[in-house]
Amino acid sequence: MKDRIIFLDYDGVVNNAIWHKNVNGDLDCFYNFPEDNAVNNFQAICWLNHLFDLYPYDIVVCSSWREDNNYKECLYNAGLKKEIEIIGCTDVINGNRDDEIYAWLVNNDFKGNFAILDDDEYYYESNKYSLKDHLVLCNQYYGFLEPEYNKARRLISKHINKEDDIKHYHHYIDTPYEVVTEYEVIEECNKYLDKLITINPDNFAPYLYASYANEYLYKETGNIIVENAIRG
């Protein structure tokens, strides 16, 4: 088992309501169990794959789809990377998803980082297990896309080391710019990380990072620390 876990709901996250003809021939928009045994939100699957490339994780299914024998195949058939292990699912405990996830964490003595991808905040409103802090709330109409990906990434990458930090920057821009390979630059910028995330939390690309770092470092110190800021 990896030290990062994604608890995954399906409907509203990787499977979204789409239009179908009902038995009377009328059009209805609703969730369905796809006849091709694949969830229908390919974009969400691609974001899950991209997240795995940066921070490898295992999946634990908390969706009601877990009650069907092919709940794993429905993800792989939709394009989920085979390298992403679906290690199981939560037990059914009176339909209370927060109880189910907490029980899994306790029973498996899991101490790593985790994120819960769900479109229903209701299950976590009591926050009796502090699970709401790990919730990535998805919009039921479009599911797990870039804003949700960014939040999930921050949750499962907590307390990462320098090598992991730089690994993310390299992968995001696909070019080994000098500015993101120098530890002293990363360390200097990280002093102002909270401010930078607040400015632009969902588009945290390295070239924005360098640009905002210069702006804030100049205000704070009178110096431009990031001399080789990425332009673009």
Coordinates of N, CA and C in Angstrom, one line a residue:
M1 N 0.8 -1.2 0.0 CA 0.0 0.0 0.0 C 0.9 1.2 0.0
K2 N 0.5 2.2 -0.8 CA 1.3 3.5 -0.9 C 0.9 4.3 0.3
D3 N 1.7 5.4 0.5 CA 1.4 6.3 1.6 C 0.5 7.5 1.2
R4 N -0.2 7.3 0.1 CA -1.2 8.3 -0.4 C -2.4 7.5 -0.9
I5 N -3.6 8.0 -0.4 CA -4.8 7.3 -0.8 C -5.8 8.3 -1.3
I6 N -6.5 7.9 -2.4 CA -7.7 8.7 -2.9 C -8.9 7.9 -2.6
F7 N -9.8 8.4 -1.8 CA -11.1 7.8 -1.6 C -12.0 8.3 -2.6
L8 N -12.5 7.4 -3.5 CA -13.2 7.9 -4.7 C -14.7 7.5 -4.8
D9 N -15.5 8.6 -4.9 CA -16.9 8.4 -5.2 C -16.9 8.4 -6.8
Y10 N -18.0 7.9 -7.3 CA -18.1 7.8 -8.8 C -19.1 8.9 -9.3
D11 N -20.3 8.8 -9.0 CA -21.3 9.7 -9.5 C -21.1 11.1 -9.1
G12 N -21.0 12.0 -10.0 CA -20.7 13.4 -9.7 C -19.2 13.7 -9.6
V13 N -18.4 12.7 -9.8 CA -16.9 12.8 -9.7 C -16.3 12.3 -11.0
V14 N -16.4 11.1 -11.3 CA -15.9 10.5 -12.6 C -17.0 10.0 -13.5
N15 N -18.2 10.1 -13.0 CA -19.4 9.7 -13.8 C -20.5 10.7 -13.6
N16 N -20.8 11.5 -14.6 CA -21.7 12.6 -14.5 C -23.1 12.3 -15.2
A17 N -24.1 13.0 -14.7 CA -25.4 12.9 -15.3 C -25.4 13.3 -16.7
I18 N -26.0 12.4 -17.6 CA -26.1 12.7 -19.0 C -27.5 12.4 -19.5
W19 N -27.8 12.9 -20.7 CA -29.1 12.7 -21.2 C -29.3 11.4 -21.8
H20 N -30.4 10.7 -21.5 CA -30.8 9.4 -22.0 C -32.3 9.4 -22.3
K21 N -32.7 8.5 -23.2 CA -34.1 8.3 -23.4 C -34.6 7.2 -22.4
N22 N -35.7 7.6 -21.7 CA -36.2 6.6 -20.7 C -37.1 5.6 -21.4
V23 N -37.7 4.7 -20.7 CA -38.5 3.6 -21.3 C -39.7 4.1 -22.1
N24 N -40.1 5.4 -21.8 CA -41.2 6.0 -22.5 C -40.7 6.7 -23.8
G25 N -39.4 6.7 -24.0 CA -38.9 7.5 -25.1 C -38.6 8.9 -24.9
D26 N -38.9 9.4 -23.7 CA -38.6 10.8 -23.3 C -37.2 10.9 -22.8
L27 N -36.7 12.2 -23.0 CA -35.3 12.4 -22.5 C -35.3 12.8 -21.0
D28 N -34.4 12.1 -20.3 CA -34.1 12.4 -18.9 C -32.6 12.6 -18.7
C29 N -32.3 13.4 -17.8 CA -30.8 13.6 -17.4 C -30.6 13.0 -16.0
F30 N -29.8 11.9 -16.0 CA -29.7 11.2 -14.7 C -28.4 10.4 -14.8
Y31 N -27.9 10.0 -13.6 CA -26.8 9.1 -13.5 C -27.3 7.7 -13.9
N32 N -26.3 7.0 -14.5 CA -26.7 5.6 -14.9 C -25.4 4.8 -14.7
F33 N -25.7 3.5 -14.7 CA -24.6 2.5 -14.7 C -24.3 2.2 -16.2
P34 N -23.2 2.7 -16.8 CA -23.0 2.6 -18.2 C -23.1 1.2 -18.8
E35 N -23.7 1.0 -19.9 CA -23.8 -0.3 -20.5 C -22.4 -0.8 -21.0
D36 N -21.5 0.1 -21.3 CA -20.2 -0.3 -21.7 C -19.2 -0.5 -20.6
N37 N -19.7 -0.5 -19.3 CA -18.9 -0.8 -18.1 C -17.7 0.2 -18.0
A38 N -18.0 1.4 -18.2 CA -17.0 2.5 -18.1 C -17.7 3.7 -17.6
V39 N -17.0 4.4 -16.6 CA -17.6 5.7 -16.2 C -17.4 6.7 -17.4
N40 N -18.2 7.7 -17.4 CA -18.3 8.5 -18.6 C -17.5 9.8 -18.6
N41 N -16.8 10.2 -17.5 CA -16.1 11.5 -17.5 C -14.6 11.3 -17.8
F42 N -14.3 11.3 -19.1 CA -12.9 11.0 -19.5 C -12.0 12.1 -19.0
Q43 N -12.4 13.3 -19.0 CA -11.6 14.4 -18.5 C -11.2 14.2 -17.0
A44 N -12.1 13.7 -16.2 CA -11.8 13.4 -14.8 C -10.8 12.3 -14.7
I45 N -10.9 11.3 -15.5 CA -10.0 10.2 -15.5 C -8.6 10.7 -15.8
C46 N -8.5 11.6 -16.8 CA -7.2 12.1 -17.2 C -6.6 12.9 -16.1
W47 N -7.4 13.7 -15.3 CA -6.8 14.4 -14.2 C -6.3 13.5 -13.1
L48 N -7.0 12.4 -12.9 CA -6.6 11.4 -11.9 C -5.3 10.7 -12.4
N49 N -5.1 10.5 -13.7 CA -3.9 9.9 -14.2 C -2.7 10.9 -14.0
H50 N -3.0 12.2 -14.3 CA -2.0 13.2 -14.2 C -1.5 13.4 -12.7
L51 N -2.5 13.3 -11.8 CA -2.1 13.4 -10.4 C -1.2 12.2 -10.0
F52 N -1.5 11.0 -10.5 CA -0.7 9.8 -10.2 C 0.7 10.0 -10.7
D53 N 0.9 10.6 -11.9 CA 2.2 10.8 -12.4 C 3.1 11.6 -11.5
L54 N 2.5 12.6 -10.8 CA 3.2 13.5 -9.9 C 3.4 12.8 -8.5
Y55 N 2.3 12.3 -8.0 CA 2.3 11.8 -6.6 C 1.6 10.4 -6.6
P56 N 2.3 9.3 -6.9 CA 1.6 8.0 -6.9 C 0.8 7.7 -5.7
Y57 N -0.4 7.2 -5.9 CA -1.4 6.9 -4.9 C -2.1 5.6 -5.2
D58 N -2.8 5.1 -4.2 CA -3.8 4.0 -4.4 C -5.2 4.5 -4.3
I59 N -6.1 3.8 -4.9 CA -7.5 4.2 -4.8 C -8.3 3.3 -3.9
V60 N -9.1 3.8 -3.0 CA -10.1 3.1 -2.2 C -11.5 3.6 -2.6
V61 N -12.3 2.7 -3.1 CA -13.6 3.2 -3.6 C -14.6 3.3 -2.5
C62 N -15.3 4.5 -2.4 CA -16.3 4.7 -1.4 C -17.7 4.9 -2.0
S63 N -17.8 4.7 -3.3 CA -19.0 4.9 -4.1 C -19.9 3.7 -3.9
S64 N -21.2 3.9 -4.1 CA -22.2 2.8 -4.0 C -21.9 1.8 -5.2
W65 N -21.1 2.2 -6.2 CA -20.7 1.3 -7.3 C -19.9 0.1 -6.8
R66 N -19.4 0.3 -5.6 CA -18.5 -0.8 -5.0 C -19.3 -2.1 -4.8
E67 N -20.7 -2.0 -4.8 CA -21.5 -3.1 -4.6 C -21.7 -4.0 -5.9
D68 N -21.1 -3.5 -7.0 CA -21.1 -4.2 -8.2 C -19.7 -4.8 -8.4
N69 N -19.7 -6.1 -8.9 CA -18.5 -6.8 -9.0 C -17.4 -6.2 -9.9
N70 N -17.9 -5.4 -10.9 CA -16.9 -4.9 -11.9 C -16.6 -3.4 -11.6
Y71 N -16.7 -3.0 -10.3 CA -16.5 -1.6 -10.0 C -15.1 -1.1 -10.4
K72 N -14.1 -2.0 -10.4 CA -12.7 -1.6 -10.7 C -12.6 -1.5 -12.2
E73 N -13.2 -2.4 -13.0 CA -13.1 -2.4 -14.4 C -13.7 -1.1 -15.0
C74 N -14.7 -0.6 -14.3 CA -15.4 0.6 -14.8 C -14.5 1.8 -14.9
L75 N -13.5 1.8 -14.0 CA -12.5 2.9 -14.1 C -11.4 2.6 -15.1
Y76 N -10.9 1.4 -15.1 CA -9.8 1.0 -16.1 C -10.4 1.1 -17.5
N77 N -11.6 0.7 -17.7 CA -12.2 0.7 -19.1 C -12.4 2.1 -19.6
A78 N -12.4 3.1 -18.6 CA -12.6 4.5 -19.0 C -11.3 5.2 -19.2
G79 N -10.2 4.5 -19.0 CA -8.8 5.0 -19.3 C -7.9 5.2 -18.1
L80 N -8.4 4.8 -16.9 CA -7.5 4.9 -15.7 C -6.3 4.1 -16.0
K81 N -5.1 4.6 -15.6 CA -3.9 3.9 -15.8 C -3.9 2.6 -15.0
K82 N -3.3 1.6 -15.7 CA -3.3 0.3 -15.0 C -2.3 0.3 -13.8
E83 N -1.4 1.3 -13.8 CA -0.4 1.4 -12.7 C -1.1 1.9 -11.4
I84 N -2.3 2.5 -11.6 CA -3.0 3.0 -10.4 C -3.7 1.8 -9.8
E85 N -3.3 1.4 -8.6 CA -4.0 0.2 -7.9 C -5.2 0.6 -7.2
I86 N -6.3 -0.1 -7.5 CA -7.5 0.0 -6.7 C -7.5 -1.1 -5.7
I87 N -7.1 -0.7 -4.5 CA -6.8 -1.7 -3.5 C -8.0 -2.2 -2.7
G88 N -9.2 -1.7 -3.0 CA -10.4 -2.2 -2.3 C -11.4 -1.1 -2.2
C89 N -12.3 -1.3 -1.3 CA -13.4 -0.4 -1.1 C -13.7 -0.3 0.4
T90 N -14.5 0.7 0.8 CA -14.9 0.8 2.2 C -16.1 -0.1 2.4
D91 N -16.3 -0.5 3.7 CA -17.4 -1.4 4.0 C -18.7 -0.5 4.1
V92 N -19.8 -1.1 3.9 CA -21.1 -0.4 4.0 C -21.5 -0.4 5.4
I93 N -21.6 0.9 5.9 CA -22.0 1.1 7.4 C -23.1 2.0 7.4
N94 N -24.3 1.5 7.3 CA -25.6 2.3 7.4 C -25.6 3.5 6.4
G95 N -24.9 3.4 5.3 CA -24.9 4.5 4.3 C -24.2 5.7 4.8
N96 N -23.4 5.7 5.9 CA -22.7 6.8 6.4 C -21.3 6.8 5.9
R97 N -21.0 7.6 4.9 CA -19.7 7.6 4.2 C -18.6 8.0 5.1
D98 N -18.9 9.0 6.0 CA -17.8 9.4 6.9 C -17.4 8.2 7.9
D99 N -18.4 7.5 8.4 CA -18.1 6.3 9.2 C -17.3 5.3 8.4
E100 N -17.7 5.1 7.2 CA -17.1 4.1 6.3 C -15.6 4.4 6.1
I101 N -15.3 5.6 5.8 CA -13.9 6.0 5.5 C -13.1 6.0 6.8
Y102 N -13.7 6.5 7.9 CA -12.9 6.4 9.1 C -12.6 5.0 9.5
A103 N -13.6 4.1 9.4 CA -13.4 2.7 9.7 C -12.3 2.1 8.9
W104 N -12.2 2.5 7.6 CA -11.1 1.9 6.7 C -9.8 2.5 7.2
L105 N -9.7 3.7 7.6 CA -8.4 4.3 8.0 C -8.0 3.6 9.3
V106 N -8.9 3.4 10.2 CA -8.5 2.7 11.5 C -8.2 1.3 11.3
N107 N -9.0 0.5 10.5 CA -8.7 -0.9 10.3 C -7.4 -1.2 9.6
N108 N -7.0 -0.2 8.8 CA -5.8 -0.4 8.0 C -4.6 0.4 8.6
D109 N -4.9 1.0 9.8 CA -3.8 1.7 10.5 C -3.1 2.7 9.5
F110 N -3.9 3.4 8.7 CA -3.3 4.3 7.7 C -2.9 5.6 8.3
K111 N -1.6 6.0 8.1 CA -1.1 7.2 8.7 C -0.6 8.2 7.6
G112 N -0.9 7.9 6.3 CA -0.4 8.7 5.3 C -1.3 9.9 4.9
N113 N -1.1 10.5 3.8 CA -1.9 11.6 3.3 C -3.1 11.0 2.4
F114 N -4.2 11.6 2.5 CA -5.4 11.2 1.7 C -6.3 12.3 1.4
A115 N -7.0 12.1 0.3 CA -8.1 13.0 -0.1 C -9.3 12.3 -0.4
I116 N -10.4 12.9 -0.2 CA -11.8 12.3 -0.5 C -12.4 13.0 -1.6
L117 N -12.6 12.4 -2.7 CA -13.3 13.0 -3.9 C -14.7 12.6 -3.9
D118 N -15.6 13.6 -3.6 CA -17.0 13.4 -3.5 C -17.8 14.6 -3.9
D119 N -19.0 14.4 -4.4 CA -19.8 15.5 -4.8 C -20.9 15.9 -3.8
D120 N -20.9 15.2 -2.7 CA -21.9 15.4 -1.7 C -21.3 15.7 -0.3
E121 N -21.5 17.0 0.1 CA -20.9 17.5 1.3 C -21.6 17.0 2.5
Y122 N -22.8 16.5 2.3 CA -23.7 16.1 3.4 C -23.1 15.1 4.4
Y123 N -22.4 14.1 3.8 CA -21.8 13.1 4.6 C -20.7 13.6 5.6
Y124 N -20.2 14.7 5.4 CA -19.0 15.2 6.1 C -19.3 16.4 7.0
E125 N -20.6 16.9 7.0 CA -20.9 18.1 7.6 C -20.7 18.1 9.1
S126 N -20.9 16.9 9.8 CA -20.7 16.9 11.2 C -19.2 17.0 11.6
N127 N -18.4 16.5 10.6 CA -16.9 16.6 10.8 C -16.4 15.9 12.1
K128 N -17.1 14.9 12.5 CA -16.8 14.2 13.7 C -15.4 13.5 13.7
Y129 N -15.0 13.2 12.5 CA -13.6 12.5 12.4 C -12.6 13.5 11.7
S130 N -13.0 14.8 11.6 CA -12.2 15.8 10.9 C -11.9 15.4 9.4
L131 N -12.8 14.7 8.8 CA -12.7 14.3 7.4 C -13.0 15.4 6.4
K132 N -13.7 16.4 6.9 CA -14.0 17.5 6.0 C -12.8 18.2 5.5
D133 N -11.8 18.2 6.3 CA -10.5 18.8 6.0 C -9.8 18.1 4.8
H134 N -10.2 16.9 4.5 CA -9.7 16.1 3.4 C -10.6 16.0 2.2
L135 N -11.7 16.7 2.3 CA -12.7 16.6 1.2 C -12.4 17.5 0.1
V136 N -12.4 16.9 -1.1 CA -12.3 17.7 -2.4 C -13.8 17.6 -3.0
L137 N -14.5 18.7 -2.8 CA -15.9 18.7 -3.2 C -16.0 19.0 -4.7
C138 N -16.6 18.0 -5.4 CA -16.7 18.1 -6.8 C -18.1 18.6 -7.2
N139 N -18.2 19.4 -8.3 CA -19.5 19.8 -8.8 C -20.1 18.6 -9.5
Q140 N -21.3 18.3 -9.2 CA -22.0 17.0 -9.7 C -22.2 17.1 -11.2
Y141 N -22.1 18.3 -11.8 CA -22.4 18.5 -13.2 C -21.2 18.3 -14.1
Y142 N -20.0 18.6 -13.5 CA -18.8 18.4 -14.3 C -17.7 17.6 -13.7
G143 N -17.8 17.3 -12.4 CA -16.9 16.3 -11.8 C -15.5 16.8 -11.4
F144 N -14.6 15.9 -11.5 CA -13.2 16.2 -11.0 C -12.4 16.8 -12.2
L145 N -12.2 18.1 -12.1 CA -11.5 18.8 -13.2 C -10.3 19.5 -12.5
E146 N -9.7 20.5 -13.2 CA -8.5 21.1 -12.8 C -8.6 21.8 -11.4
P147 N -9.6 22.6 -11.0 CA -9.7 23.1 -9.7 C -9.7 22.1 -8.6
E148 N -10.4 21.0 -8.8 CA -10.4 19.9 -7.9 C -9.1 19.1 -7.8
Y149 N -8.5 19.0 -9.0 CA -7.2 18.3 -9.1 C -6.2 19.1 -8.2
N150 N -6.2 20.4 -8.3 CA -5.2 21.2 -7.5 C -5.4 21.1 -6.0
K151 N -6.6 21.0 -5.6 CA -6.9 20.8 -4.2 C -6.4 19.4 -3.7
A152 N -6.8 18.4 -4.6 CA -6.4 17.0 -4.2 C -4.8 16.9 -4.2
R153 N -4.2 17.6 -5.1 CA -2.7 17.6 -5.1 C -2.1 18.1 -3.9
R154 N -2.7 19.2 -3.4 CA -2.2 19.8 -2.2 C -2.4 18.9 -1.0
L155 N -3.5 18.2 -1.0 CA -3.8 17.4 0.2 C -2.9 16.1 0.2
I156 N -2.7 15.5 -0.9 CA -1.9 14.3 -0.8 C -0.4 14.5 -0.9
S157 N 0.0 15.8 -1.1 CA 1.5 16.1 -1.2 C 2.0 16.8 0.0
K158 N 1.2 16.8 1.1 CA 1.7 17.5 2.3 C 3.0 16.9 2.8
H159 N 3.8 17.7 3.3 CA 5.1 17.3 3.9 C 6.0 16.6 2.9
I160 N 6.0 17.1 1.7 CA 6.8 16.5 0.7 C 8.3 17.0 0.9
N161 N 9.2 16.3 0.3 CA 10.6 16.8 0.4 C 11.0 17.6 -0.8
K162 N 12.2 18.1 -0.8 CA 12.6 19.0 -1.9 C 12.6 18.3 -3.3
E163 N 13.0 17.0 -3.3 CA 13.0 16.3 -4.6 C 11.6 16.2 -5.1
D164 N 10.6 15.9 -4.3 CA 9.2 15.9 -4.8 C 8.7 17.2 -5.2
D165 N 9.1 18.3 -4.5 CA 8.6 19.6 -4.9 C 9.1 19.9 -6.3
I166 N 10.4 19.7 -6.5 CA 11.0 20.0 -7.8 C 10.4 19.1 -8.9
K167 N 10.1 17.8 -8.5 CA 9.5 16.9 -9.5 C 8.2 17.4 -10.0
H168 N 7.4 18.1 -9.1 CA 6.1 18.6 -9.6 C 6.4 19.7 -10.6
Y169 N 7.3 20.7 -10.3 CA 7.5 21.8 -11.2 C 8.0 21.3 -12.6
H170 N 8.9 20.3 -12.6 CA 9.4 19.8 -13.8 C 8.3 19.2 -14.7
H171 N 7.4 18.4 -14.0 CA 6.4 17.8 -14.7 C 5.4 18.7 -15.3
Y172 N 5.1 19.8 -14.5 CA 4.0 20.7 -14.9 C 4.4 21.5 -16.1
I173 N 5.7 21.9 -16.3 CA 6.1 22.7 -17.4 C 6.8 21.8 -18.5
D174 N 7.1 20.6 -18.2 CA 7.8 19.7 -19.1 C 9.1 20.2 -19.6
T175 N 9.7 21.1 -18.9 CA 11.0 21.7 -19.3 C 11.9 22.0 -18.1
P176 N 13.1 21.5 -18.0 CA 13.9 21.7 -16.8 C 14.5 23.0 -16.7
Y177 N 13.7 24.1 -16.5 CA 14.3 25.4 -16.3 C 15.2 25.5 -15.1
E178 N 16.2 26.2 -15.2 CA 17.2 26.3 -14.1 C 16.6 26.8 -12.8
V179 N 15.6 27.7 -13.0 CA 15.0 28.4 -11.8 C 14.3 27.4 -10.9
V180 N 13.8 26.3 -11.4 CA 13.1 25.3 -10.5 C 14.0 24.1 -10.1
T181 N 15.3 24.2 -10.4 CA 16.2 23.1 -10.0 C 17.2 23.6 -8.9
E182 N 17.1 24.8 -8.6 CA 18.0 25.3 -7.6 C 17.3 25.3 -6.2
Y183 N 17.9 24.6 -5.3 CA 17.3 24.4 -3.9 C 17.1 25.8 -3.2
E184 N 18.2 26.6 -3.4 CA 18.1 27.9 -2.6 C 17.0 28.8 -3.1
V185 N 16.7 28.7 -4.4 CA 15.6 29.5 -5.0 C 14.2 29.0 -4.5
I186 N 14.1 27.7 -4.5 CA 12.8 27.1 -4.0 C 12.6 27.4 -2.5
E187 N 13.7 27.3 -1.7 CA 13.6 27.6 -0.3 C 13.2 29.1 -0.1
E188 N 13.8 30.0 -0.8 CA 13.6 31.4 -0.6 C 12.1 31.7 -1.0
C189 N 11.6 31.1 -2.1 CA 10.3 31.3 -2.5 C 9.3 30.7 -1.5
N190 N 9.6 29.6 -1.0 CA 8.7 28.9 -0.1 C 8.4 29.7 1.2
K191 N 9.2 30.7 1.5 CA 9.0 31.6 2.6 C 7.7 32.4 2.4
Y192 N 7.3 32.6 1.1 CA 6.2 33.4 0.8 C 5.1 32.5 0.1
L193 N 5.2 31.2 0.3 CA 4.3 30.3 -0.4 C 2.8 30.5 -0.1
D194 N 2.5 30.8 1.1 CA 1.1 31.0 1.5 C 0.5 32.2 0.7
K195 N 1.3 33.2 0.6 CA 0.8 34.4 -0.1 C 0.6 34.1 -1.6
L196 N 1.5 33.3 -2.1 CA 1.4 33.0 -3.6 C 0.2 32.1 -3.9
I197 N 0.0 31.2 -3.0 CA -1.2 30.3 -3.2 C -2.4 31.1 -3.1
T198 N -2.5 32.0 -2.2 CA -3.7 32.8 -2.0 C -4.0 33.6 -3.3
I199 N -2.9 34.1 -3.9 CA -3.1 34.9 -5.1 C -3.8 34.1 -6.2
N200 N -3.3 32.9 -6.5 CA -3.7 32.2 -7.6 C -3.7 30.7 -7.3
P201 N -4.6 30.2 -6.5 CA -4.6 28.8 -6.0 C -4.8 27.8 -7.1
D202 N -5.5 28.1 -8.2 CA -5.8 27.0 -9.1 C -5.0 27.1 -10.4
N203 N -4.0 28.0 -10.5 CA -3.2 28.0 -11.6 C -1.7 28.2 -11.2
F204 N -1.3 27.3 -10.3 CA 0.0 27.4 -9.6 C 1.1 26.9 -10.5
A205 N 1.3 27.4 -11.7 CA 2.4 27.0 -12.5 C 3.7 27.7 -12.1
P206 N 4.8 27.1 -12.4 CA 6.1 27.6 -12.0 C 6.3 29.0 -12.5
Y207 N 5.9 29.4 -13.7 CA 6.2 30.7 -14.2 C 5.5 31.8 -13.5
L208 N 4.3 31.4 -13.0 CA 3.5 32.4 -12.1 C 4.2 32.4 -10.8
Y209 N 4.7 31.3 -10.3 CA 5.3 31.2 -9.0 C 6.6 32.1 -9.0
A210 N 7.4 32.1 -10.1 CA 8.6 32.9 -10.1 C 8.2 34.4 -10.2
S211 N 7.2 34.7 -11.0 CA 6.8 36.0 -11.2 C 6.3 36.7 -9.9
Y212 N 5.4 36.0 -9.2 CA 4.9 36.5 -8.0 C 6.0 36.5 -6.9
A213 N 6.9 35.6 -6.9 CA 7.9 35.5 -6.0 C 8.8 36.8 -6.1
N214 N 9.1 37.2 -7.3 CA 9.9 38.4 -7.5 C 9.2 39.6 -6.9
E215 N 7.9 39.7 -7.2 CA 7.1 40.8 -6.7 C 7.1 40.9 -5.2
Y216 N 6.8 39.8 -4.6 CA 6.7 39.8 -3.1 C 8.1 39.9 -2.4
L217 N 9.1 39.3 -3.0 CA 10.4 39.4 -2.4 C 11.0 40.8 -2.5
Y218 N 10.6 41.4 -3.6 CA 11.1 42.8 -3.8 C 10.4 43.7 -2.7
K219 N 9.1 43.5 -2.5 CA 8.4 44.3 -1.5 C 9.0 44.1 -0.1
E220 N 9.3 42.8 0.2 CA 9.8 42.4 1.5 C 11.2 42.8 1.8
T221 N 12.1 42.6 0.8 CA 13.5 42.7 1.0 C 14.2 43.8 0.1
G222 N 13.5 44.3 -0.9 CA 14.1 45.2 -1.8 C 15.0 44.6 -2.8
N223 N 15.0 43.2 -2.8 CA 15.8 42.5 -3.8 C 15.0 41.6 -4.6
I224 N 15.4 41.3 -5.8 CA 14.8 40.3 -6.6 C 15.6 39.0 -6.5
I225 N 15.1 38.1 -5.8 CA 15.9 36.8 -5.5 C 15.9 35.9 -6.7
V226 N 14.7 35.8 -7.3 CA 14.7 34.9 -8.5 C 15.2 35.6 -9.7
E227 N 16.4 35.5 -10.0 CA 17.0 36.3 -11.1 C 16.7 35.7 -12.4
N228 N 16.4 34.4 -12.5 CA 16.2 33.7 -13.7 C 14.7 33.3 -13.8
A229 N 13.8 34.3 -13.5 CA 12.4 34.0 -13.5 C 11.9 33.5 -14.9
I230 N 11.1 32.5 -14.9 CA 10.6 31.9 -16.1 C 9.6 32.9 -16.8
R231 N 9.8 33.1 -18.0 CA 8.9 34.0 -18.8 C 8.0 33.2 -19.6
G232 N 6.7 33.7 -19.8 CA 5.8 33.0 -20.7 C 4.4 33.2 -20.3

